[in-house]
Amino acid sequence: MTGSVAFTLAAMTFSGPAAGQDWVSLGGTLNSEIDMQSLHMRDNLPVAQMRYGGQTAQGSVGMTLEMAAICAEDYLYILGGTSTASWSARVLQMPDLPEEDRIIYVPAPNEAFNNFFTYLCRK
């Protein structure tokens, strides 16, 4: 079975009606989730969205990242993202980061990124 076929079957298994929700908690110290409906292949790489958020004195803040998993080399690559805050209607796009700032090596210090990588790569 090829990697893309295995990924498709795994994505169907975890994102189907049995999952009961679109967002699944990733654990770790971030209040983070993976969007199971966003799982897809792009340029032969598994891609999905991760969101996380928190509370500040002003209200809630959140960020959504779209990341690809480079499974054979054990890292996530940030393709893009947005930031939001409850006190503003603005949605901020992620700035154009240098290549080295878009890479998150796995295992990462935060378990949420490790779990996200595992969902995409099924190691």
PDB file of C-alpha atoms in Angstrom:
ATOM      1  CA  MET A   1       0.000   0.000   0.000  1.00  0.00           C
ATOM      2  CA  THR A   2       1.419   3.402  -0.949  1.00  0.00           C
ATOM      3  CA  GLY A   3       1.815   6.197   1.593  1.00  0.00           C
ATOM      4  CA  SER A   4      -0.933   8.299  -0.002  1.00  0.00           C
ATOM      5  CA  VAL A   5      -3.375   5.383  -0.006  1.00  0.00           C
ATOM      6  CA  ALA A   6      -2.577   4.615   3.638  1.00  0.00           C
ATOM      7  CA  PHE A   7      -3.003   8.290   4.538  1.00  0.00           C
ATOM      8  CA  THR A   8      -6.355   8.474   2.716  1.00  0.00           C
ATOM      9  CA  LEU A   9      -7.645   5.402   4.526  1.00  0.00           C
ATOM     10  CA  ALA A  10      -6.433   6.726   7.873  1.00  0.00           C
ATOM     11  CA  ALA A  11      -7.999  10.141   7.220  1.00  0.00           C
ATOM     12  CA  MET A  12     -11.311   8.517   6.310  1.00  0.00           C
ATOM     13  CA  THR A  13     -11.186   6.430   9.472  1.00  0.00           C
ATOM     14  CA  PHE A  14     -10.537   9.346  11.804  1.00  0.00           C
ATOM     15  CA  SER A  15     -12.655  12.011  10.099  1.00  0.00           C
ATOM     16  CA  GLY A  16     -15.735   9.916   9.395  1.00  0.00           C
ATOM     17  CA  PRO A  17     -19.024   9.964  11.275  1.00  0.00           C
ATOM     18  CA  ALA A  18     -17.594   7.781  14.055  1.00  0.00           C
ATOM     19  CA  ALA A  19     -15.327  10.643  15.119  1.00  0.00           C
ATOM     20  CA  GLY A  20     -18.376  12.720  16.072  1.00  0.00           C
ATOM     21  CA  GLN A  21     -16.604  16.075  15.682  1.00  0.00           C
ATOM     22  CA  ASP A  22     -14.482  18.051  13.266  1.00  0.00           C
ATOM     23  CA  TRP A  23     -11.871  19.236  15.795  1.00  0.00           C
ATOM     24  CA  VAL A  24      -9.894  16.772  17.939  1.00  0.00           C
ATOM     25  CA  SER A  25      -7.798  17.807  20.953  1.00  0.00           C
ATOM     26  CA  LEU A  26      -4.034  17.416  20.563  1.00  0.00           C
ATOM     27  CA  GLY A  27      -3.056  17.586  24.243  1.00  0.00           C
ATOM     28  CA  GLY A  28       0.171  19.176  25.415  1.00  0.00           C
ATOM     29  CA  THR A  29       0.393  22.544  27.134  1.00  0.00           C
ATOM     30  CA  LEU A  30      -1.324  24.398  24.277  1.00  0.00           C
ATOM     31  CA  ASN A  31      -5.113  24.476  24.162  1.00  0.00           C
ATOM     32  CA  SER A  32      -4.902  22.991  20.657  1.00  0.00           C
ATOM     33  CA  GLU A  33      -6.929  20.950  18.201  1.00  0.00           C
ATOM     34  CA  ILE A  34      -6.561  19.460  14.730  1.00  0.00           C
ATOM     35  CA  ASP A  35      -9.280  20.070  12.140  1.00  0.00           C
ATOM     36  CA  MET A  36     -10.001  16.571  10.860  1.00  0.00           C
ATOM     37  CA  GLN A  37     -12.043  17.988   7.960  1.00  0.00           C
ATOM     38  CA  SER A  38      -8.979  19.882   6.708  1.00  0.00           C
ATOM     39  CA  LEU A  39      -6.864  16.743   6.152  1.00  0.00           C
ATOM     40  CA  HIS A  40      -5.765  16.588   2.521  1.00  0.00           C
ATOM     41  CA  MET A  41      -2.749  15.940   0.318  1.00  0.00           C
ATOM     42  CA  ARG A  42      -0.800  18.790  -1.300  1.00  0.00           C
ATOM     43  CA  ASP A  43       2.235  18.073  -3.459  1.00  0.00           C
ATOM     44  CA  ASN A  44       2.291  14.502  -2.047  1.00  0.00           C
ATOM     45  CA  LEU A  45       2.417  15.806   1.551  1.00  0.00           C
ATOM     46  CA  PRO A  46      -0.298  15.413   4.202  1.00  0.00           C
ATOM     47  CA  VAL A  47      -1.656  18.831   5.241  1.00  0.00           C
ATOM     48  CA  ALA A  48      -4.095  19.926   7.962  1.00  0.00           C
ATOM     49  CA  GLN A  49      -5.016  22.867  10.167  1.00  0.00           C
ATOM     50  CA  MET A  50      -4.166  23.236  13.841  1.00  0.00           C
ATOM     51  CA  ARG A  51      -5.754  25.848  16.065  1.00  0.00           C
ATOM     52  CA  TYR A  52      -4.877  26.914  19.555  1.00  0.00           C
ATOM     53  CA  GLY A  53      -5.852  29.695  21.870  1.00  0.00           C
ATOM     54  CA  GLY A  54      -5.736  31.148  25.311  1.00  0.00           C
ATOM     55  CA  GLN A  55      -6.983  33.850  27.637  1.00  0.00           C
ATOM     56  CA  THR A  56      -5.399  37.204  28.400  1.00  0.00           C
ATOM     57  CA  ALA A  57      -6.535  40.085  30.602  1.00  0.00           C
ATOM     58  CA  GLN A  58      -8.144  41.624  27.493  1.00  0.00           C
ATOM     59  CA  GLY A  59      -9.998  38.468  26.368  1.00  0.00           C
ATOM     60  CA  SER A  60      -9.336  35.417  24.259  1.00  0.00           C
ATOM     61  CA  VAL A  61      -6.721  35.047  21.526  1.00  0.00           C
ATOM     62  CA  GLY A  62      -6.336  32.328  18.934  1.00  0.00           C
ATOM     63  CA  MET A  63      -4.188  31.187  16.066  1.00  0.00           C
ATOM     64  CA  THR A  64      -4.806  28.762  13.232  1.00  0.00           C
ATOM     65  CA  LEU A  65      -1.856  27.242  11.372  1.00  0.00           C
ATOM     66  CA  GLU A  66      -1.945  25.236   8.174  1.00  0.00           C
ATOM     67  CA  MET A  67       0.964  22.811   8.244  1.00  0.00           C
ATOM     68  CA  ALA A  68       2.360  20.069   6.055  1.00  0.00           C
ATOM     69  CA  ALA A  69       4.132  17.068   7.535  1.00  0.00           C
ATOM     70  CA  ILE A  70       7.393  15.978   5.984  1.00  0.00           C
ATOM     71  CA  CYS A  71       7.112  12.485   7.431  1.00  0.00           C
ATOM     72  CA  ALA A  72      10.395  11.015   6.168  1.00  0.00           C
ATOM     73  CA  GLU A  73      12.404  13.885   7.665  1.00  0.00           C
ATOM     74  CA  ASP A  74      10.466  14.322  10.944  1.00  0.00           C
ATOM     75  CA  TYR A  75       9.305  17.921  10.719  1.00  0.00           C
ATOM     76  CA  LEU A  76       6.238  20.088  10.208  1.00  0.00           C
ATOM     77  CA  TYR A  77       6.281  22.962   7.747  1.00  0.00           C
ATOM     78  CA  ILE A  78       4.065  25.989   8.395  1.00  0.00           C
ATOM     79  CA  LEU A  79       2.325  26.940   5.157  1.00  0.00           C
ATOM     80  CA  GLY A  80       0.317  29.837   6.552  1.00  0.00           C
ATOM     81  CA  GLY A  81      -1.877  30.969   9.392  1.00  0.00           C
ATOM     82  CA  THR A  82      -4.147  33.546  10.972  1.00  0.00           C
ATOM     83  CA  SER A  83      -4.452  35.191  14.395  1.00  0.00           C
ATOM     84  CA  THR A  84      -7.611  36.509  16.048  1.00  0.00           C
ATOM     85  CA  ALA A  85      -8.541  38.287  19.276  1.00  0.00           C
ATOM     86  CA  SER A  86     -11.959  38.641  20.913  1.00  0.00           C
ATOM     87  CA  TRP A  87     -11.529  42.412  21.259  1.00  0.00           C
ATOM     88  CA  SER A  88     -10.961  42.961  17.523  1.00  0.00           C
ATOM     89  CA  ALA A  89     -12.861  41.991  14.386  1.00  0.00           C
ATOM     90  CA  ARG A  90      -9.585  41.849  12.447  1.00  0.00           C
ATOM     91  CA  VAL A  91      -8.115  38.569  11.292  1.00  0.00           C
ATOM     92  CA  LEU A  92      -4.353  38.909  10.915  1.00  0.00           C
ATOM     93  CA  GLN A  93      -2.556  36.842   8.292  1.00  0.00           C
ATOM     94  CA  MET A  94       0.737  35.237   9.216  1.00  0.00           C
ATOM     95  CA  PRO A  95       3.665  37.356   7.999  1.00  0.00           C
ATOM     96  CA  ASP A  96       5.973  36.042   5.308  1.00  0.00           C
ATOM     97  CA  LEU A  97       8.437  34.139   7.481  1.00  0.00           C
ATOM     98  CA  PRO A  98      11.889  32.973   6.446  1.00  0.00           C
ATOM     99  CA  GLU A  99      12.156  29.284   5.594  1.00  0.00           C
ATOM    100  CA  GLU A 100      13.931  28.352   8.852  1.00  0.00           C
ATOM    101  CA  ASP A 101      11.139  29.909  10.958  1.00  0.00           C
ATOM    102  CA  ARG A 102       8.488  27.766   9.234  1.00  0.00           C
ATOM    103  CA  ILE A 103      10.006  24.450  10.380  1.00  0.00           C
ATOM    104  CA  ILE A 104       9.029  22.621  13.588  1.00  0.00           C
ATOM    105  CA  TYR A 105      11.184  19.565  14.195  1.00  0.00           C
ATOM    106  CA  VAL A 106       9.634  16.475  15.753  1.00  0.00           C
ATOM    107  CA  PRO A 107       9.867  15.500  18.505  1.00  0.00           C
ATOM    108  CA  ALA A 108       8.905  19.048  19.480  1.00  0.00           C
ATOM    109  CA  PRO A 109       8.995  20.517  22.987  1.00  0.00           C
ATOM    110  CA  ASN A 110       5.192  20.705  22.987  1.00  0.00           C
ATOM    111  CA  GLU A 111       3.251  17.439  22.757  1.00  0.00           C
ATOM    112  CA  ALA A 112       0.547  19.097  20.622  1.00  0.00           C
ATOM    113  CA  PHE A 113       2.930  19.364  17.652  1.00  0.00           C
ATOM    114  CA  ASN A 114       4.073  15.757  18.120  1.00  0.00           C
ATOM    115  CA  ASN A 115       0.455  14.550  18.123  1.00  0.00           C
ATOM    116  CA  PHE A 116      -0.371  16.691  15.070  1.00  0.00           C
ATOM    117  CA  PHE A 117       2.593  15.134  13.248  1.00  0.00           C
ATOM    118  CA  THR A 118       1.441  11.657  14.272  1.00  0.00           C
ATOM    119  CA  TYR A 119      -2.077  12.281  12.951  1.00  0.00           C
ATOM    120  CA  LEU A 120      -0.654  13.284   9.580  1.00  0.00           C
ATOM    121  CA  CYS A 121       2.082  10.648   9.314  1.00  0.00           C
ATOM    122  CA  ARG A 122       0.579   7.721  11.259  1.00  0.00           C
ATOM    123  CA  LYS A 123       3.909   6.574  12.665  1.00  0.00           C
TER     124      LYS A 123
END
